CSV table of C-alpha atoms and ligand atoms in Angstrom, one decimal:
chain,number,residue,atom,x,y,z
A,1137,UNK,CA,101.4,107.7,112.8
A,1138,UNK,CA,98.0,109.5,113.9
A,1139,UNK,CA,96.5,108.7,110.2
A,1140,UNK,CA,97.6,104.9,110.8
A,1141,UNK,CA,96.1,104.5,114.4
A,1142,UNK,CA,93.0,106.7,112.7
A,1143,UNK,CA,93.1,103.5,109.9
A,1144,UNK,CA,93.5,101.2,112.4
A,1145,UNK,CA,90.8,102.3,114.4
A,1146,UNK,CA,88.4,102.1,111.6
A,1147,UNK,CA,89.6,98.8,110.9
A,1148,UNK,CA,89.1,97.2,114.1
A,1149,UNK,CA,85.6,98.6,113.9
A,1150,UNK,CA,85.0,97.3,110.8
A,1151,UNK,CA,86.1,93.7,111.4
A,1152,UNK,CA,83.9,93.8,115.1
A,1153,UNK,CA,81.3,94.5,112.4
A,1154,UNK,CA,81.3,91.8,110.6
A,1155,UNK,CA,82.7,93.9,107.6
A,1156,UNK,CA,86.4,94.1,106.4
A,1157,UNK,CA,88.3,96.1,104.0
A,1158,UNK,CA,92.1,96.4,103.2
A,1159,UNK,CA,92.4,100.1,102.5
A,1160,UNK,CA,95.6,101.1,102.6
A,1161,UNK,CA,97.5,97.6,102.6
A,1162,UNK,CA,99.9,97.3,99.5
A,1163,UNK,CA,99.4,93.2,99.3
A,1164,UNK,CA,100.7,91.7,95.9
A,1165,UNK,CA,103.7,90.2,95.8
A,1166,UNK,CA,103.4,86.9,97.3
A,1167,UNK,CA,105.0,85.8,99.6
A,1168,UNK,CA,104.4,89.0,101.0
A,1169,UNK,CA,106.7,92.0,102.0
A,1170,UNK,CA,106.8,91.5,106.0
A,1171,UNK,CA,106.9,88.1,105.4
A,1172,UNK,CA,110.6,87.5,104.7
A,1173,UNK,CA,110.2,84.8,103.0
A,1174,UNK,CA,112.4,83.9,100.1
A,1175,UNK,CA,110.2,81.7,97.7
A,1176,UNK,CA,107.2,79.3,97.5
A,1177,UNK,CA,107.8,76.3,96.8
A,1178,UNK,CA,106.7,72.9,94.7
A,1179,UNK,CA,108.0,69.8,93.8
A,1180,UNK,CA,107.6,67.5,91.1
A,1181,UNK,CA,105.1,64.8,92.3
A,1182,UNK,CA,108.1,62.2,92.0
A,1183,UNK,CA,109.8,64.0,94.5
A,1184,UNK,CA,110.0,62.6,98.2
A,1185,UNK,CA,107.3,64.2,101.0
A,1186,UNK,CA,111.0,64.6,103.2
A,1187,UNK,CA,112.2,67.2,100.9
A,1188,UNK,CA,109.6,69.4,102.4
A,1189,UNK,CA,106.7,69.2,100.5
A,1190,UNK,CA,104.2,67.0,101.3
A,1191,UNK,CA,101.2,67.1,98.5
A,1192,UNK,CA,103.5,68.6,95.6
A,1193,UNK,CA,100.6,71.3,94.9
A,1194,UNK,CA,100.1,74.9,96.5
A,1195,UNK,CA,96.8,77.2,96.0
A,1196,UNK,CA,96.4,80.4,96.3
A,1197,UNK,CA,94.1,83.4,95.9
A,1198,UNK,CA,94.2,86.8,94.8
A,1199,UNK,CA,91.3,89.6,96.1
A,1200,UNK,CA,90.8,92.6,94.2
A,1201,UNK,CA,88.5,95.3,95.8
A,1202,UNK,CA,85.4,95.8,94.0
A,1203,UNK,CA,86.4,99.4,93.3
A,1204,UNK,CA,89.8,98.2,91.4
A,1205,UNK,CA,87.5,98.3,87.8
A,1206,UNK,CA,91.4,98.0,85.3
A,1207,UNK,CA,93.0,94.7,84.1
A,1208,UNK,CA,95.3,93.4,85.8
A,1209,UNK,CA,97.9,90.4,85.3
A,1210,UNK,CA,99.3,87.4,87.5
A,1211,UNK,CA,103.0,87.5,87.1
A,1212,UNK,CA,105.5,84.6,88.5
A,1213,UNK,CA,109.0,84.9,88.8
A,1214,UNK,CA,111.1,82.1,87.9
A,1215,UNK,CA,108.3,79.9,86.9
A,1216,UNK,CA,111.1,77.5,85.3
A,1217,UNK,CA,112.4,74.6,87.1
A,1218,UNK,CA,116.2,74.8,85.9
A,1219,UNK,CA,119.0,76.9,85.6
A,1220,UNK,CA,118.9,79.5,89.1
A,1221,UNK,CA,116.7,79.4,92.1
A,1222,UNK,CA,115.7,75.9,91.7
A,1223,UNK,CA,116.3,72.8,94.1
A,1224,UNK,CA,117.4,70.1,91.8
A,1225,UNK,CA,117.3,66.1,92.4
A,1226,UNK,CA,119.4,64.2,90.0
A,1227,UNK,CA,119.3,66.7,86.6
A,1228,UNK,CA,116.3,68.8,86.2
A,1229,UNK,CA,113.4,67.1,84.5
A,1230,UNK,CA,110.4,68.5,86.6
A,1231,UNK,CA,107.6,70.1,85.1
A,1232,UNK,CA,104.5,72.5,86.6
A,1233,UNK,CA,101.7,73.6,85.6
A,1234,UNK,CA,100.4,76.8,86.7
A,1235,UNK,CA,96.4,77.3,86.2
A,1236,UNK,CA,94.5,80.4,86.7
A,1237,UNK,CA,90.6,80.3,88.1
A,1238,UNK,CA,88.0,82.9,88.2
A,1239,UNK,CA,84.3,82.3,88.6
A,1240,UNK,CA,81.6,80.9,90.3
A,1241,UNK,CA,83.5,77.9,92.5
A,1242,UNK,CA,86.8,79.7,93.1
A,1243,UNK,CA,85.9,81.5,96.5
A,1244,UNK,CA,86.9,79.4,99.1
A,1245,UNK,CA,83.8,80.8,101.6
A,1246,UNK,CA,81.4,79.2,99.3
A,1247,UNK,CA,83.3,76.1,98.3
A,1248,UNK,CA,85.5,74.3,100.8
A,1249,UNK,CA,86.7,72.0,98.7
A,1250,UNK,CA,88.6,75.3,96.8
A,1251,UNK,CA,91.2,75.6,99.4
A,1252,UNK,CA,93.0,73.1,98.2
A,1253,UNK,CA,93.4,71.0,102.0
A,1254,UNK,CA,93.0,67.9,101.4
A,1255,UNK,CA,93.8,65.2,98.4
A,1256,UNK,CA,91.4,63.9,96.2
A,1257,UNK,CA,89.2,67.0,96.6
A,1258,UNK,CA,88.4,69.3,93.5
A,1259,UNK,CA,90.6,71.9,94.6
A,1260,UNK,CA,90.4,73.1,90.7
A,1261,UNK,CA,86.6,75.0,90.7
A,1262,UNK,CA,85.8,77.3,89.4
A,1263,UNK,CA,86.4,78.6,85.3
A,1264,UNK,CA,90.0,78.2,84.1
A,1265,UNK,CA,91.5,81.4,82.6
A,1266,UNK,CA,94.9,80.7,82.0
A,1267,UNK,CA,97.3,77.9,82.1
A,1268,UNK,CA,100.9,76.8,81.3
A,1269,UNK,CA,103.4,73.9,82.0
A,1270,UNK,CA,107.0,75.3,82.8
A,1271,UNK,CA,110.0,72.6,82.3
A,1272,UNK,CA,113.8,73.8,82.4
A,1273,UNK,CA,113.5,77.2,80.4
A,1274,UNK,CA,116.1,79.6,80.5
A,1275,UNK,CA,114.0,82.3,78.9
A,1276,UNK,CA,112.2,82.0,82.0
A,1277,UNK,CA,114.8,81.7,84.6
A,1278,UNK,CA,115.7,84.4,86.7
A,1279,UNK,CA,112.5,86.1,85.2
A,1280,UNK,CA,109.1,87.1,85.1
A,1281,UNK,CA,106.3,85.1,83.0
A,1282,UNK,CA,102.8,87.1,83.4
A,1283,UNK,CA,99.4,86.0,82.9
A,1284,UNK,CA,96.8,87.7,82.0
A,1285,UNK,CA,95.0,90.7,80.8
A,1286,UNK,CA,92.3,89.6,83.5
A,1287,UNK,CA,89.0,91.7,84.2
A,1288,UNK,CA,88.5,92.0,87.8
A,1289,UNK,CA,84.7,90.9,87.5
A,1290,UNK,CA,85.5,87.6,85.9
A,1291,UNK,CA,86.9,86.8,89.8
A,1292,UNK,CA,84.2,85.3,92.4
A,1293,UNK,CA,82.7,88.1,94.4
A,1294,UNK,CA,82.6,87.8,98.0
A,1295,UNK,CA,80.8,90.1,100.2
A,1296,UNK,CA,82.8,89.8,103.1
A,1297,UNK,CA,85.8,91.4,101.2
A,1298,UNK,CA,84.1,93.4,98.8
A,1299,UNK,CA,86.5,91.8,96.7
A,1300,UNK,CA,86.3,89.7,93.8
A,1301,UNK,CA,88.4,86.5,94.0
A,1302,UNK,CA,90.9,84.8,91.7
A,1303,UNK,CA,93.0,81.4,92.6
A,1304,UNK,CA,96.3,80.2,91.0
A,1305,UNK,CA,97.4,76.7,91.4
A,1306,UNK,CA,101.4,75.6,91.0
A,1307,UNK,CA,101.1,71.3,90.2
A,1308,UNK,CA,104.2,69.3,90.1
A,1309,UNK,CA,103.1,67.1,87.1
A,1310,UNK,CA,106.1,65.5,86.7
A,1311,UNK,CA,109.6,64.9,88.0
A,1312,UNK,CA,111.5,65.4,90.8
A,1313,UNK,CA,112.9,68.7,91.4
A,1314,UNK,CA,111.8,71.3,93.4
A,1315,UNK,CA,110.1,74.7,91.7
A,1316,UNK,CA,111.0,77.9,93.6
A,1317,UNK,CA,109.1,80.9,92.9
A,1318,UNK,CA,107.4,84.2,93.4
A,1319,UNK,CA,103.8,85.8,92.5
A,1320,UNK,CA,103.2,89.4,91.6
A,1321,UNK,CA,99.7,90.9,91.8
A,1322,UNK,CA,100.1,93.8,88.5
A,1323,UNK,CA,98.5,96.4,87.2
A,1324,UNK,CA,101.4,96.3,84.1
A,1325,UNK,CA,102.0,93.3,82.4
A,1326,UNK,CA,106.0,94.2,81.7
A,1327,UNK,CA,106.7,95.5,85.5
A,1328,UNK,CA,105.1,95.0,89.2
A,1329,UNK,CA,102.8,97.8,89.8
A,1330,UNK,CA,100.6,97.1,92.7
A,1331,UNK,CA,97.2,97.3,92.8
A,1332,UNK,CA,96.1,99.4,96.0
A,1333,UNK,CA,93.8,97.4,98.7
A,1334,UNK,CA,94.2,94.1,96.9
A,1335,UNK,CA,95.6,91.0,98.9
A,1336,UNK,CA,97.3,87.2,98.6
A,1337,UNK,CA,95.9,84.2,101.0
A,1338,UNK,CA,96.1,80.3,101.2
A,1339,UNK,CA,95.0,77.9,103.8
A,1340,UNK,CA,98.2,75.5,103.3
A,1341,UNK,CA,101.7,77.3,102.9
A,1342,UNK,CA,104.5,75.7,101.7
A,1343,UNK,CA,107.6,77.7,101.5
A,1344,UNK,CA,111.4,77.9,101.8
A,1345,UNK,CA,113.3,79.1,104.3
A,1346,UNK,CA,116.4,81.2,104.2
A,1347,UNK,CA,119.4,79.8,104.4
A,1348,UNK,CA,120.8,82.0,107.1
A,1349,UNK,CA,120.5,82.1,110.9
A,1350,UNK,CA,119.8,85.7,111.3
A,1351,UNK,CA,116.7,85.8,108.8
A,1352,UNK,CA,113.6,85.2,110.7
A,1353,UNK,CA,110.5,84.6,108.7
A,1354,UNK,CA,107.1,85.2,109.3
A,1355,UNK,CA,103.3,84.5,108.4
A,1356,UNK,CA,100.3,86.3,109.5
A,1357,UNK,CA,96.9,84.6,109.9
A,1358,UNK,CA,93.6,86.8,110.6
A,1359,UNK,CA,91.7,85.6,113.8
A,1360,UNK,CA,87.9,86.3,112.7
A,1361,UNK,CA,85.2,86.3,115.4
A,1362,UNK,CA,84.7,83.1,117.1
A,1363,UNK,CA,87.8,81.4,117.1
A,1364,UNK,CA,88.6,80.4,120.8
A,1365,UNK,CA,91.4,77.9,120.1
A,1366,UNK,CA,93.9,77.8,116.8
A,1367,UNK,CA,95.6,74.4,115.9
A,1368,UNK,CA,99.0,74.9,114.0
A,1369,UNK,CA,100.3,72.3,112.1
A,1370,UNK,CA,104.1,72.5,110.4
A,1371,UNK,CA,105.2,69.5,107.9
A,1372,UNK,CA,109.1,68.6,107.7
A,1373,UNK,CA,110.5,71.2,109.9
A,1374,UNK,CA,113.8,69.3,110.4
A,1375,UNK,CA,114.2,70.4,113.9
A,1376,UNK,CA,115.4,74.0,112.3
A,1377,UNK,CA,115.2,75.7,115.6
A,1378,UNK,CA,111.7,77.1,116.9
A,1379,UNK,CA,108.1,78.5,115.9
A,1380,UNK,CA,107.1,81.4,117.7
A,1381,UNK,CA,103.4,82.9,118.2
A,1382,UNK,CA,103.4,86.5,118.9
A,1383,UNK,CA,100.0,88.7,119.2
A,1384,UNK,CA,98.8,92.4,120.8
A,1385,UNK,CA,98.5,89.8,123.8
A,1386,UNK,CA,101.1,86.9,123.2
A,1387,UNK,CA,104.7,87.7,123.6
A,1388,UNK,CA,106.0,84.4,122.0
A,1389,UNK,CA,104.3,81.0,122.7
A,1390,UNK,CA,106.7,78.1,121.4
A,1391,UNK,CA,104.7,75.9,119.4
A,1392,UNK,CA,106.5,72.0,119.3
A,1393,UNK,CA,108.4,71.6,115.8
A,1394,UNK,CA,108.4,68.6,113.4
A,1395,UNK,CA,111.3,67.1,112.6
A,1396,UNK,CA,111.7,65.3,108.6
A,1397,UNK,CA,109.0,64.0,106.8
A,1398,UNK,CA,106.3,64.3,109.4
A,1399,UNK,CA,103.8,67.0,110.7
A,1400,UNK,CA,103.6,68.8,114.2
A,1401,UNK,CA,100.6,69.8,115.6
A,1402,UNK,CA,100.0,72.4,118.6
A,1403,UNK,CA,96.9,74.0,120.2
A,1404,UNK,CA,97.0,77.5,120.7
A,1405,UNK,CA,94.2,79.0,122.8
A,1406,UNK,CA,92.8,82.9,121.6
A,1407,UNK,CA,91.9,85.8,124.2
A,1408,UNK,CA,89.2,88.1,123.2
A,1409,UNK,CA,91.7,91.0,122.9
A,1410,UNK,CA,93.4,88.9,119.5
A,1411,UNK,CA,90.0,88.8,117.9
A,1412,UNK,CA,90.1,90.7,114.5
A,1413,UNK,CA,93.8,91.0,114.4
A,1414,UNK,CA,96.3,89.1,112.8
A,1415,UNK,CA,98.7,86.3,114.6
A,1416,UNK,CA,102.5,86.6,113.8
A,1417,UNK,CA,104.2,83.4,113.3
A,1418,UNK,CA,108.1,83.3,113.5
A,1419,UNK,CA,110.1,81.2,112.0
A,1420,UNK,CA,113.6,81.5,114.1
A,1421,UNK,CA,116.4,79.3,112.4
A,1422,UNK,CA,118.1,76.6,114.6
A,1423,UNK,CA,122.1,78.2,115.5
A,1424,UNK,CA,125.2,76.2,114.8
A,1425,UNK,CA,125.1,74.5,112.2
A,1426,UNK,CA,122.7,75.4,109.3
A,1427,UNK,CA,120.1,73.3,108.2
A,1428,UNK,CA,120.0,73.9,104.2
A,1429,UNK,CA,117.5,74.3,101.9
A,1430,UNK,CA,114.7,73.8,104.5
A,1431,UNK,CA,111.0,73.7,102.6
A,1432,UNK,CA,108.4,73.2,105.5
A,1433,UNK,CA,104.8,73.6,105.1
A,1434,UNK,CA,102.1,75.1,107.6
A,1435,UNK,CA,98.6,75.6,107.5
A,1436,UNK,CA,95.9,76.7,110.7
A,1437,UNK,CA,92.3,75.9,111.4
A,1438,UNK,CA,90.3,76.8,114.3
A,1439,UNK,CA,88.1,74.9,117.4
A,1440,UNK,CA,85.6,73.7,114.2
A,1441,UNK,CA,88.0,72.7,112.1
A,1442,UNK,CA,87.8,75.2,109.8
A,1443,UNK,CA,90.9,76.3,108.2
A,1444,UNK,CA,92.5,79.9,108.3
A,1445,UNK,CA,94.4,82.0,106.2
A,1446,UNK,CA,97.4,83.4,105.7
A,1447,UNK,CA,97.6,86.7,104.0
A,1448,UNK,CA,100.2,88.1,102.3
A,1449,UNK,CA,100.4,91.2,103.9
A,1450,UNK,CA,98.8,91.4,107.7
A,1451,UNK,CA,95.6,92.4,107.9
A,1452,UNK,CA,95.9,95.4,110.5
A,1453,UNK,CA,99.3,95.4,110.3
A,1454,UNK,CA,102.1,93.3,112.0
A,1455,UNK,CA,100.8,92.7,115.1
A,1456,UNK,CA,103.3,94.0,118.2
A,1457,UNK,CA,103.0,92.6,121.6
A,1458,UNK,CA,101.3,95.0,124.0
A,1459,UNK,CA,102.6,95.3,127.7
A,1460,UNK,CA,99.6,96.6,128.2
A,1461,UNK,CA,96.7,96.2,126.5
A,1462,UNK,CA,94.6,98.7,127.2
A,1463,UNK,CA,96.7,100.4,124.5
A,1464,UNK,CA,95.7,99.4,121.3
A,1465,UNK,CA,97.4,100.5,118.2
A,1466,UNK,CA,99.2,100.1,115.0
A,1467,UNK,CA,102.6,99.8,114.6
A,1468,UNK,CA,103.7,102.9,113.0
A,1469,UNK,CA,105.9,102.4,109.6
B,237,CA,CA1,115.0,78.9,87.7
B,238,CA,CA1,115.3,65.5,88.8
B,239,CA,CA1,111.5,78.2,89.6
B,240,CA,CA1,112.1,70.7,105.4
C-alpha cells in the first residue's frame, strides 16, 4: 500500500508537470479489467441506430511505452459475427472489417480527425498494417484471431506519453447484425501476455452492457489540466436505470439518461482537486425488469470542445471518493 501511494505520488507529480507515464498499470485487454464491461460492440451498417449503435464504427488506440523495444500482436476475441456472443438480426450475414494503423497520422494529439468523432472525417490516417473482413466463421467464434508481429516503432510517437501509438478500427461493412468483441494487447501471439506500462483509449465508446442488475459497469476518463467543465453524452440508453459520476471530490452526480435511439447530454463542472486524476463513470442497471441486450454509446469532451479519453485501465487508479480531501491517495489493491 505504501509503494502504491509512493507510485501515486509520483504520478500526480508527474501529470501537474505536464509529463505522464503509466508505470505500473497492466492496461491491455480492452475493455479493460475495472471496467466490467462485457464486450465492445459494432453493427453492420444496415443495422438500425436504436439497437445501440449509432455510427456502426468504433476506434481505438493502443500506447506502448518507448522502453517496450519486442513485437507485440493485436489480438480480438470473437472477431466473427455468428455462432456465440453475437446479437443477431434476422440470420447472420454482417461482415467487419478490422484495420490496423501505425504512423505518422495515427496519433490523435496531432490529428483530430483520427479520433474517429465525427462522420465523413478521415478517421483512417495514418499507414495500414493489417486488415481483415470477419463474416459468420466458426473457426473464429468463441476465439482469438491475432494480428500482428508489429514493431513498436512503426506506432506514432507522442511525447506526452512517451509512448508510441497504434489504432484499430472495427467497420460494419455490411449487414445487419451486431459484432461483440474483445481486444488483447500481447506480447505472445498464441496467448495474452500483457505488456507492462502499455494502455487502451478512444474518444467515442460503444459497448454492451450486462445483462444483470447487480453488474455495474464502469469507464474512466483522465481530467488533464485545464478542463473546468466536462460534457457527457450517452446514445440509446433505453432508460436502463442511471449514470453515476464519482471522483476524489464527487460522491455520485446523476447525469440525465437517454432513452432509444437518441443522445443525452449533461454538463458536469471540475474542481481543481479532480485535476490529473481519472473520473469514474457508473453504469447502474435499471431494477425490475431487465432491459436486454443494452448497447449504448458515450463519449466526453471538455469547455473547448475537445474530446476526452477513456482509458482502459484508470490512469491513477480507480478514483475513490474522499470525505476529506486533504487525504489524497490511491486505493490500495
Ligand atoms: Ca461469435
Ligand atoms: Ca442479419
Ligand atoms: Ca463477435
Ligand atoms: Ca441501447
Amino acid at each position: 500500500m505504501k509503494l502504491k501511494r509512493t507510485i501515486y505520488t509520483i504520478l500526480l507529480s508527474l501529470s501537474l508537470s505536464g509529463f505522464i507515464q503509466w508505470t505500473d498499470m497492466p492496461g491491455q485487454e480492452v475493455p479493460g479489467r475495472d471496467e466490467n464491461i462485457t464486450f465492445l460492440v459494432t453493427f453492420g451498417k444496415e443495422g438500425e441506430t436504436s439497437w445501440g449503435d449509432d455510427d456502426f464504427y468504433q476506434v481505438f488506440f493502443f500506447a506502448i511505452p518507448r522502453e517496450y523495444n519486442q513485437q507485440f500482436y493485436i489480438r480480438i476475441f470473437d472477431p466473427d459475427v455468428g455462432g456465440e456472443h453475437d446479437e443477431i438480426q434476422g440470420d447472420f450475414n454482417t461482415r467487419t472489417l478490422f484495420s490496423v494503423y501505425g504512423g505518422q497520422g495515427v496519433d490523435p494529439d496531432r490529428n483530430e480527425e483520427s479520433k474517429g468523432l465525427a462522420n465523413g472525417l478521415n478517421y483512417k490516417g495514418g499507414n495500414l498494417l493489417a486488415s481483415r473482413v470477419f463474416g459468420d466463421e466458426p473457426r473464429y467464434d468463441n476465439k482469438y484471431f491475432s494480428f500482428g508481429p508489429f514493431n513498436p516503432t512503426a506506432g506514432d510517437f507522442n511525447t506526452k506519453w512517451n509512448s508510441y501509438i497504434f489504432k484499430i478500427v472495427c467497420e460494419g461493412i455490411r449487414g445487419d447484425d451486431g459484432n461483440l468483441y474483445r481486444y488483447f494487447l500481447s506480447r505472445d501471439p498464441e496467448n495474452n501476455v500483457p505488456i507492462e506500462g502499455a494502455n487502451a483509449f478512444t474518444y467515442e465508446y460503444t459497448f454492451r452492457m450486462w445483462n444483470d442488475f447487480k453488474s455495474v459497469a464502469h469507464i474512466y476518463p483522465y481530467v488533464d489540466t485545464g478542463v473546468i467543465y466536462i460534457r457527457l453524452r450517452n446514445f440509446d440508453w433505453d432508460n436502463d436505470g442511471n449514470i453515476l459520476v464519482v471522483s476524489r471530490y464527487k460522491q455520485g452526480i446523476d447525469a440525465p439518461i437517454s432513452s432509444e435511439d437518441d443522445w443525452a447530454e449533461s454538463r458536469i463542472p471540475i474542481e481543481p482537486p479532480e485535476v490529473g486524476s481519472s473520473l469514474d463513470f457508473q453504469f447502474h442497471k435499471r431494477q425490475g425488469e431487465l432491459v436486454k441486450n443494452n448497447n449504448v454509446v458515450v463519449t466526453l469532451e471538455n469547455q473547448r470542445g475537445d474530446a476526452l479519453q477513456f482509458f482502459s485501465s484508470p490512469i491513477g487508479g480507480v478514483p475513490v471518493y474522499q470525505t476529506s480531501i486533504q487525504v489524497r491517495k490511491a486505493k490500495p489493491k
